[in-house]
mmCIF file of C-alpha atoms in Angstrom:
data_model
loop_
_atom_site.group_PDB
_atom_site.id
_atom_site.type_symbol
_atom_site.label_atom_id
_atom_site.label_comp_id
_atom_site.label_asym_id
_atom_site.label_seq_id
_atom_site.Cartn_x
_atom_site.Cartn_y
_atom_site.Cartn_z
ATOM 1 C CA ALA A 18 -22.445 35.779 22.887
ATOM 2 C CA PRO A 19 -22.246 39.166 24.142
ATOM 3 C CA GLY A 20 -18.827 39.670 25.564
ATOM 4 C CA VAL A 21 -17.155 37.223 23.353
ATOM 5 C CA LYS A 22 -14.605 38.497 20.556
ATOM 6 C CA MET A 23 -12.985 36.022 17.875
ATOM 7 C CA LEU A 24 -9.358 36.675 17.969
ATOM 8 C CA GLU A 25 -8.355 34.199 15.010
ATOM 9 C CA LEU A 26 -9.045 31.222 13.069
ATOM 10 C CA LEU A 27 -6.720 28.869 13.236
ATOM 11 C CA HIS A 28 -7.218 27.198 9.795
ATOM 12 C CA ASP A 29 -7.058 28.604 6.223
ATOM 13 C CA MET A 30 -10.849 29.047 5.367
ATOM 14 C CA PRO A 31 -12.493 31.768 4.162
ATOM 15 C CA VAL A 32 -14.326 33.960 6.959
ATOM 16 C CA GLN A 33 -16.527 36.885 6.738
ATOM 17 C CA LYS A 34 -17.504 39.356 9.624
ATOM 18 C CA VAL A 35 -21.197 39.740 9.368
ATOM 19 C CA SER A 36 -21.921 41.681 12.685
ATOM 20 C CA ASP A 37 -19.763 42.230 15.903
ATOM 21 C CA ASP A 38 -21.126 38.752 17.167
ATOM 22 C CA THR A 39 -21.657 37.182 14.051
ATOM 23 C CA ILE A 40 -19.060 35.267 11.547
ATOM 24 C CA THR A 41 -19.599 33.114 8.452
ATOM 25 C CA ILE A 42 -16.958 30.341 7.577
ATOM 26 C CA GLN A 43 -16.878 28.551 4.326
ATOM 27 C CA PRO A 44 -15.132 25.411 5.237
ATOM 28 C CA GLY A 45 -15.353 24.041 1.530
ATOM 29 C CA ASP A 46 -16.655 20.452 0.454
ATOM 30 C CA ILE A 47 -16.655 18.052 2.943
ATOM 31 C CA ARG A 48 -17.386 14.290 2.384
ATOM 32 C CA SER A 49 -19.822 12.846 4.496
ATOM 33 C CA ASP A 50 -17.793 10.305 6.127
ATOM 34 C CA ASP A 51 -15.047 12.761 7.062
ATOM 35 C CA VAL A 52 -14.445 15.243 9.726
ATOM 36 C CA ARG A 53 -13.499 18.629 9.358
ATOM 37 C CA ASN A 54 -12.352 20.393 12.722
ATOM 38 C CA ILE A 55 -12.656 24.311 13.271
ATOM 39 C CA ILE A 56 -10.376 25.935 16.107
ATOM 40 C CA LEU A 57 -11.030 29.633 17.034
ATOM 41 C CA GLY A 58 -9.057 32.093 19.377
ATOM 42 C CA LEU A 59 -11.853 33.958 21.509
ATOM 43 C CA GLU A 60 -11.436 36.709 24.119
ATOM 44 C CA VAL A 61 -14.051 36.855 26.759
ATOM 45 C CA SER A 62 -14.819 39.903 28.457
ATOM 46 C CA ALA A 63 -14.564 39.833 32.398
ATOM 47 C CA ASN A 64 -18.351 41.339 32.378
ATOM 48 C CA SER A 65 -19.489 38.729 29.836
ATOM 49 C CA GLU A 66 -22.894 37.098 30.496
ATOM 50 C CA VAL A 67 -21.507 33.629 28.974
ATOM 51 C CA TYR A 68 -22.382 31.754 32.177
ATOM 52 C CA GLU A 69 -26.123 32.799 31.515
ATOM 53 C CA THR A 70 -25.802 31.976 28.092
ATOM 54 C CA SER A 71 -24.341 29.820 25.432
ATOM 55 C CA LEU A 72 -20.243 30.611 24.764
ATOM 56 C CA VAL A 73 -21.008 30.103 20.947
ATOM 57 C CA SER A 74 -23.603 29.141 18.906
ATOM 58 C CA ALA A 75 -23.168 27.682 15.399
ATOM 59 C CA GLU A 76 -25.331 27.008 12.497
ATOM 60 C CA LEU A 77 -24.350 24.624 9.584
ATOM 61 C CA SER A 78 -25.927 25.268 6.145
ATOM 62 C CA TYR A 79 -25.591 22.066 4.057
ATOM 63 C CA TYR A 80 -27.263 20.322 0.813
ATOM 64 C CA ASN A 81 -28.734 17.224 1.851
ATOM 65 C CA LEU A 82 -28.091 14.371 -1.028
ATOM 66 C CA PHE A 83 -30.685 11.816 0.249
ATOM 67 C CA GLU A 84 -33.523 14.610 -0.244
ATOM 68 C CA LYS A 85 -32.771 15.785 -3.824
ATOM 69 C CA MET A 86 -29.974 18.335 -3.084
ATOM 70 C CA LYS A 87 -32.583 20.194 -0.350
ATOM 71 C CA PHE A 88 -30.971 22.957 1.611
ATOM 72 C CA ASP A 89 -31.029 21.934 5.238
ATOM 73 C CA LYS A 90 -29.337 23.552 8.315
ATOM 74 C CA VAL A 91 -28.411 22.078 12.001
ATOM 75 C CA SER A 92 -27.581 24.303 15.200
ATOM 76 C CA ALA A 93 -25.460 23.734 18.181
ATOM 77 C CA SER A 94 -24.335 25.517 21.082
ATOM 78 C CA VAL A 95 -21.259 25.327 23.321
ATOM 79 C CA PHE A 96 -21.823 26.259 27.335
ATOM 80 C CA ILE A 97 -19.202 26.899 29.832
ATOM 81 C CA ARG A 98 -19.611 26.833 33.761
ATOM 82 C CA GLU A 99 -17.565 28.510 36.496
ATOM 83 C CA SER A 100 -15.162 26.509 38.243
ATOM 84 C CA GLU A 101 -12.652 27.510 41.039
ATOM 85 C CA GLU A 102 -10.205 25.313 39.473
ATOM 86 C CA GLU A 103 -8.241 25.745 36.358
ATOM 87 C CA PRO A 104 -9.042 23.016 33.988
ATOM 88 C CA ALA A 105 -6.300 20.902 32.063
ATOM 89 C CA PRO A 106 -5.951 22.146 28.453
ATOM 90 C CA ASP A 107 -7.196 19.928 26.031
ATOM 91 C CA LYS A 108 -4.489 17.684 24.541
ATOM 92 C CA ASP A 109 -5.917 17.428 21.248
ATOM 93 C CA VAL A 110 -6.939 21.123 20.987
ATOM 94 C CA VAL A 111 -3.283 21.952 22.075
ATOM 95 C CA VAL A 112 -1.884 19.626 19.311
ATOM 96 C CA GLU A 113 -3.915 20.885 16.565
ATOM 97 C CA ARG A 114 -3.103 24.542 17.473
ATOM 98 C CA LEU A 115 0.383 23.615 17.291
ATOM 99 C CA VAL A 116 0.298 22.276 13.811
ATOM 100 C CA ALA A 117 -1.718 25.282 12.500
ATOM 101 C CA THR A 118 0.594 27.767 14.224
ATOM 102 C CA SER A 119 3.345 25.879 12.508
ATOM 103 C CA ALA A 120 1.777 26.068 9.138
ATOM 104 C CA ARG A 121 1.132 30.049 9.384
ATOM 105 C CA THR A 122 4.494 30.532 10.891
ATOM 106 C CA ILE A 123 6.151 28.696 7.857
ATOM 107 C CA MET A 124 3.941 30.824 5.303
ATOM 108 C CA ARG A 125 4.773 33.800 7.143
ATOM 109 C CA ALA A 126 8.599 32.978 6.960
ATOM 110 C CA ALA A 127 8.250 32.653 3.201
ATOM 111 C CA ARG A 128 6.980 36.073 3.101
ATOM 112 C CA LEU A 129 9.729 37.609 4.960
ATOM 113 C CA ILE A 130 12.135 35.425 3.091
ATOM 114 C CA GLN A 131 10.982 37.140 -0.050
ATOM 115 C CA ASP A 132 11.185 40.647 1.609
ATOM 116 C CA ASN A 133 14.879 39.661 2.681
ATOM 117 C CA GLU A 134 14.210 39.798 6.384
ATOM 118 C CA LEU A 135 16.062 36.480 7.068
ATOM 119 C CA THR A 136 16.612 37.267 10.609
ATOM 120 C CA HIS A 137 12.782 37.827 11.553
ATOM 121 C CA ALA A 138 11.922 34.523 9.607
ATOM 122 C CA ARG A 139 14.643 32.958 11.303
ATOM 123 C CA ASP A 140 13.194 34.198 15.159
ATOM 124 C CA SER A 141 9.790 33.051 14.019
ATOM 125 C CA LEU A 142 10.892 29.499 12.951
ATOM 126 C CA GLN A 143 13.276 29.141 15.916
ATOM 127 C CA GLY A 144 10.183 30.297 18.026
ATOM 128 C CA ILE A 145 7.640 27.602 16.952
ATOM 129 C CA ILE A 146 10.302 24.968 17.101
ATOM 130 C CA SER A 147 10.813 25.870 20.760
ATOM 131 C CA LYS A 148 7.092 25.228 21.338
ATOM 132 C CA VAL A 149 6.627 22.246 19.505
ATOM 133 C CA GLU A 150 9.859 20.548 21.031
ATOM 134 C CA SER A 151 8.499 21.187 24.514
ATOM 135 C CA SER A 152 5.155 19.592 23.755
ATOM 136 C CA VAL A 153 6.159 16.276 21.796
ATOM 137 C CA ALA A 154 5.217 14.426 24.528
ATOM 138 C CA LEU A 155 1.335 15.319 23.917
ATOM 139 C CA SER A 156 1.559 13.533 20.936
ATOM 140 C CA PRO A 157 4.762 11.982 19.554
ATOM 141 C CA GLU A 158 3.222 10.505 16.638
ATOM 142 C CA LEU A 159 1.954 13.695 15.211
ATOM 143 C CA LEU A 160 4.609 16.242 16.797
ATOM 144 C CA LYS A 161 8.004 14.301 16.250
ATOM 145 C CA PRO A 162 7.392 14.444 12.365
ATOM 146 C CA LEU A 163 6.274 18.173 12.400
ATOM 147 C CA LEU A 164 9.373 18.877 14.527
ATOM 148 C CA SER A 165 11.767 17.072 12.029
ATOM 149 C CA ARG A 166 10.075 19.136 9.097
ATOM 150 C CA LEU A 167 10.398 22.639 10.927
ATOM 151 C CA LYS A 168 14.126 21.867 11.445
ATOM 152 C CA VAL A 169 14.623 20.557 7.834
ATOM 153 C CA MET A 170 12.807 24.213 6.938
ATOM 154 C CA GLU A 171 15.340 25.986 9.362
ATOM 155 C CA ASN A 172 18.593 24.387 7.726
ATOM 156 C CA LYS A 173 17.241 25.605 4.250
ATOM 157 C CA LEU A 174 16.824 28.868 5.527
ATOM 158 C CA LYS A 175 20.668 28.598 6.606
ATOM 159 C CA GLU A 176 21.482 27.697 3.117
ATOM 160 C CA ASN A 177 19.190 30.214 1.756
ATOM 161 C CA THR A 178 19.345 29.329 -2.012
ATOM 162 C CA GLY A 179 17.243 31.303 -4.502
ATOM 163 C CA ASN A 180 14.202 29.245 -4.060
ATOM 164 C CA THR A 181 13.783 29.109 -0.385
ATOM 165 C CA SER A 182 10.791 30.776 -0.067
ATOM 166 C CA LYS A 183 9.086 28.522 -2.386
ATOM 167 C CA HIS A 184 10.552 25.627 -0.269
ATOM 168 C CA PHE A 185 8.764 27.261 2.920
ATOM 169 C CA ILE A 186 5.293 28.114 0.799
ATOM 170 C CA MET A 187 5.079 24.465 -0.222
ATOM 171 C CA ALA A 188 5.839 23.138 3.135
ATOM 172 C CA GLY A 189 3.548 25.285 5.031
ATOM 173 C CA SER A 190 0.853 24.529 2.508
ATOM 174 C CA GLU A 191 1.311 20.548 3.107
ATOM 175 C CA ILE A 192 1.329 21.214 6.908
ATOM 176 C CA GLN A 193 -1.899 23.083 6.507
ATOM 177 C CA SER A 194 -3.456 20.578 4.542
ATOM 178 C CA ARG A 195 -2.881 17.806 7.481
ATOM 179 C CA ILE A 196 -4.620 19.905 10.075
ATOM 180 C CA ASP A 197 -7.182 17.572 11.926
ATOM 181 C CA LEU A 198 -7.842 16.097 15.467
ATOM 182 C CA VAL A 199 -6.448 12.735 15.845
ATOM 183 C CA ASP A 200 -8.242 10.409 17.841
ATOM 184 C CA LEU A 201 -5.371 7.929 19.182
ATOM 185 C CA SER A 202 -7.212 7.228 22.504
ATOM 186 C CA GLY A 203 -6.900 3.133 23.106
ATOM 187 C CA ILE A 204 -4.803 2.480 20.046
ATOM 188 C CA ASP A 205 -1.061 1.511 20.142
ATOM 189 C CA LEU A 206 0.523 2.647 17.141
ATOM 190 C CA HIS A 207 3.428 0.809 15.521
ATOM 191 C CA ASP A 208 5.772 0.927 12.522
ATOM 192 C CA SER A 209 4.766 -2.380 10.976
ATOM 193 C CA ILE A 210 3.720 -2.253 7.438
ATOM 194 C CA PHE A 211 0.111 -3.263 5.867
ATOM 195 C CA GLU A 212 0.303 -4.677 2.370
ATOM 196 C CA TYR A 213 -3.026 -4.931 0.307
ATOM 197 C CA LYS A 214 -3.305 -5.950 -3.096
ATOM 198 C CA THR A 215 -6.236 -4.508 -4.747
ATOM 199 C CA ILE A 216 -8.751 -6.491 -6.619
ATOM 200 C CA GLY A 217 -10.083 -5.092 -9.867
ATOM 201 C CA ASP A 218 -10.930 -1.985 -10.796
ATOM 202 C CA ILE A 219 -11.441 0.666 -8.007
ATOM 203 C CA ASP A 220 -14.872 2.663 -8.421
ATOM 204 C CA LEU A 221 -17.649 3.974 -6.436
ATOM 205 C CA TYR A 222 -19.010 0.480 -5.411
ATOM 206 C CA LYS A 223 -15.497 -0.675 -4.208
ATOM 207 C CA CYS A 224 -14.362 2.207 -2.421
ATOM 208 C CA PRO A 225 -16.218 1.347 0.775
ATOM 209 C CA ASP A 226 -14.752 -1.721 1.067
ATOM 210 C CA ILE A 227 -11.112 -0.375 0.827
ATOM 211 C CA LYS A 228 -11.976 2.085 3.620
ATOM 212 C CA THR A 229 -13.301 -0.573 5.693
ATOM 213 C CA ILE A 230 -10.101 -2.618 5.470
ATOM 214 C CA VAL A 231 -7.792 0.290 6.058
ATOM 215 C CA GLN A 232 -10.159 1.335 9.141
ATOM 216 C CA ASN A 233 -9.715 -2.235 10.225
ATOM 217 C CA GLN A 234 -6.119 -1.881 10.077
ATOM 218 C CA MET A 235 -5.929 1.653 11.518
ATOM 219 C CA SER A 236 -7.983 0.024 14.674
ATOM 220 C CA ASP A 237 -5.130 -2.517 15.040
ATOM 221 C CA GLY A 238 -2.311 0.115 15.140
ATOM 222 C CA TYR A 239 -1.174 0.497 11.750
ATOM 223 C CA ARG A 240 -0.330 3.608 10.092
ATOM 224 C CA PHE A 241 1.828 2.741 7.108
ATOM 225 C CA MET A 242 0.453 0.783 4.293
ATOM 226 C CA ILE A 243 1.312 -0.292 0.758
ATOM 227 C CA PHE A 244 -1.269 -1.060 -1.858
ATOM 228 C CA ASP A 245 -0.315 -3.074 -4.709
ATOM 229 C CA LEU A 246 -2.249 -2.197 -7.779
ATOM 230 C CA SER A 247 -0.865 -4.621 -10.384
ATOM 231 C CA ASP A 248 -4.494 -6.033 -11.156
ATOM 232 C CA THR A 249 -6.245 -2.877 -11.368
ATOM 233 C CA ARG A 250 -6.539 -1.171 -14.656
ATOM 234 C CA HIS A 251 -9.066 1.718 -13.941
ATOM 235 C CA ILE A 252 -9.609 4.180 -10.908
ATOM 236 C CA ASP A 253 -12.623 6.692 -11.115
ATOM 237 C CA SER A 254 -13.207 9.932 -9.371
ATOM 238 C CA SER A 255 -14.487 8.172 -6.285
ATOM 239 C CA GLY A 256 -11.218 5.979 -6.179
ATOM 240 C CA ILE A 257 -8.863 8.906 -6.240
ATOM 241 C CA GLY A 258 -10.828 10.388 -3.536
ATOM 242 C CA THR A 259 -10.728 7.621 -1.397
ATOM 243 C CA PHE A 260 -6.920 7.332 -2.016
ATOM 244 C CA ILE A 261 -6.508 10.955 -0.788
ATOM 245 C CA GLN A 262 -8.444 10.234 2.111
ATOM 246 C CA ILE A 263 -6.657 7.324 3.210
ATOM 247 C CA VAL A 264 -3.545 9.297 2.745
ATOM 248 C CA GLY A 265 -5.113 11.926 4.956
ATOM 249 C CA TRP A 266 -5.790 9.494 7.949
ATOM 250 C CA LEU A 267 -2.593 7.937 7.736
ATOM 251 C CA ARG A 268 -0.428 10.767 7.832
ATOM 252 C CA ARG A 269 -2.334 12.327 10.602
ATOM 253 C CA ARG A 270 -1.329 9.550 12.444
ATOM 254 C CA GLY A 271 2.261 10.226 11.485
ATOM 255 C CA GLY A 272 1.942 7.424 8.834
ATOM 256 C CA GLU A 273 2.063 6.893 4.932
ATOM 257 C CA LEU A 274 0.598 5.363 2.087
ATOM 258 C CA VAL A 275 2.374 4.176 -1.088
ATOM 259 C CA VAL A 276 1.135 2.665 -4.016
ATOM 260 C CA CYS A 277 2.967 0.141 -6.390
ATOM 261 C CA ASN A 278 2.871 -1.795 -9.644
ATOM 262 C CA ILE A 279 0.763 0.601 -11.244
ATOM 263 C CA VAL A 280 -0.270 -0.026 -14.937
ATOM 264 C CA ASP A 281 -0.214 2.301 -17.800
ATOM 265 C CA SER A 282 -3.960 3.187 -17.742
ATOM 266 C CA VAL A 283 -3.568 3.814 -14.084
ATOM 267 C CA ARG A 284 -0.624 5.611 -14.278
ATOM 268 C CA LYS A 285 -2.344 8.107 -17.026
ATOM 269 C CA VAL A 286 -5.064 8.774 -14.348
ATOM 270 C CA PHE A 287 -2.443 9.471 -11.886
ATOM 271 C CA SER A 288 -0.854 12.021 -14.327
ATOM 272 C CA ILE A 289 -3.931 13.775 -15.433
ATOM 273 C CA THR A 290 -5.343 14.193 -11.901
ATOM 274 C CA ARG A 291 -1.658 14.731 -10.535
ATOM 275 C CA LEU A 292 -2.441 12.178 -7.933
ATOM 276 C CA GLU A 293 1.278 11.934 -7.698
ATOM 277 C CA ASN A 294 1.419 14.994 -5.893
ATOM 278 C CA HIS A 295 -0.321 13.838 -3.129
ATOM 279 C CA ILE A 296 0.728 9.759 -3.222
ATOM 280 C CA ARG A 297 3.942 8.382 -3.102
ATOM 281 C CA VAL A 298 4.412 5.908 -5.905
ATOM 282 C CA ALA A 299 6.850 3.154 -5.996
ATOM 283 C CA SER A 300 7.707 0.601 -8.746
ATOM 284 C CA SER A 301 7.654 -2.558 -6.609
ATOM 285 C CA VAL A 302 6.412 -3.589 -2.991
ATOM 286 C CA GLN A 303 9.838 -4.064 -1.924
ATOM 287 C CA GLU A 304 10.554 -0.143 -3.055
ATOM 288 C CA GLY A 305 7.394 0.714 -1.270
ATOM 289 C CA ARG A 306 8.938 -1.071 1.765
ATOM 290 C CA ASP A 307 12.225 0.824 1.334
ATOM 291 C CA ILE A 308 10.417 4.350 0.903
ATOM 292 C CA ILE A 309 8.462 3.747 4.369
ATOM 293 C CA GLN A 310 11.558 2.440 6.194
ATOM 294 C CA SER A 311 13.292 5.666 4.890
ATOM 295 C CA ILE A 312 10.451 7.756 6.375
ATOM 296 C CA ILE A 313 10.725 5.874 9.798
ATOM 297 C CA ASP A 314 14.388 6.249 10.065
ATOM 298 C CA SER A 315 14.306 10.087 9.328
ATOM 299 C CA ARG A 316 11.686 10.589 11.938
ATOM 300 C CA ASP A 317 13.640 8.877 14.483
ATOM 301 C CA ILE A 318 17.197 11.233 14.003
#
């Protein structure tokens, strides 16, 4: 709307300014059963007419797979209303901003380390640690692991080995990839482990069943899971995508997925697709339990 200015985009997505009041954001490929959130920092002029018009209007372009890749568009608008009372901040937005800002701070610290500006890097890191610490109560399941990760990076900065900046870049990228709103309303999360033994090969037709099983367990508060793949001889691209998606679901709730007992043919798929970079692999169910327990223990320190 006139009088509304975008200050920042809190996600690592390509953005192009088309005009003073229009931008184009390219979020990339999004699965039809997944969600991609976009948070914008806006500045609203005191003389703006946003109360008479919409604050933001958005148009989404996509290819409709159900209609032979037809190019479609949908649009929506966001309206605001005047109030004499200042509304409470949206908890989910505050949490996601903290996660996004943490990722950006770590990436910025990596550049400062490369330029040997260690004091500025340390100050930036301590600043975001303080902000996360003061907000942990908003979402302990998400912010406690984030806080632990930030403190680990703070210790790495104190050690300042030759590859410190690389560690920061990796950590920033990992945190950035986990950015998403987490709906925990009405669900009591716990640290029990759900163990599931897959049946046969994992392909396009098997994936919906696996995701349904996982979602049902998540509804019961599970966020740590072990998949026993001893009876699986092959995983296709749909299975790979499903595993990565499940990892995202669990990690956004402070949990983790561990797969174990993978046979050579599946191990080859993991190697070719570099799936081991995204998913923890154990040699047995017991080792998977030990890995998860170590994650829980490190989080509670």
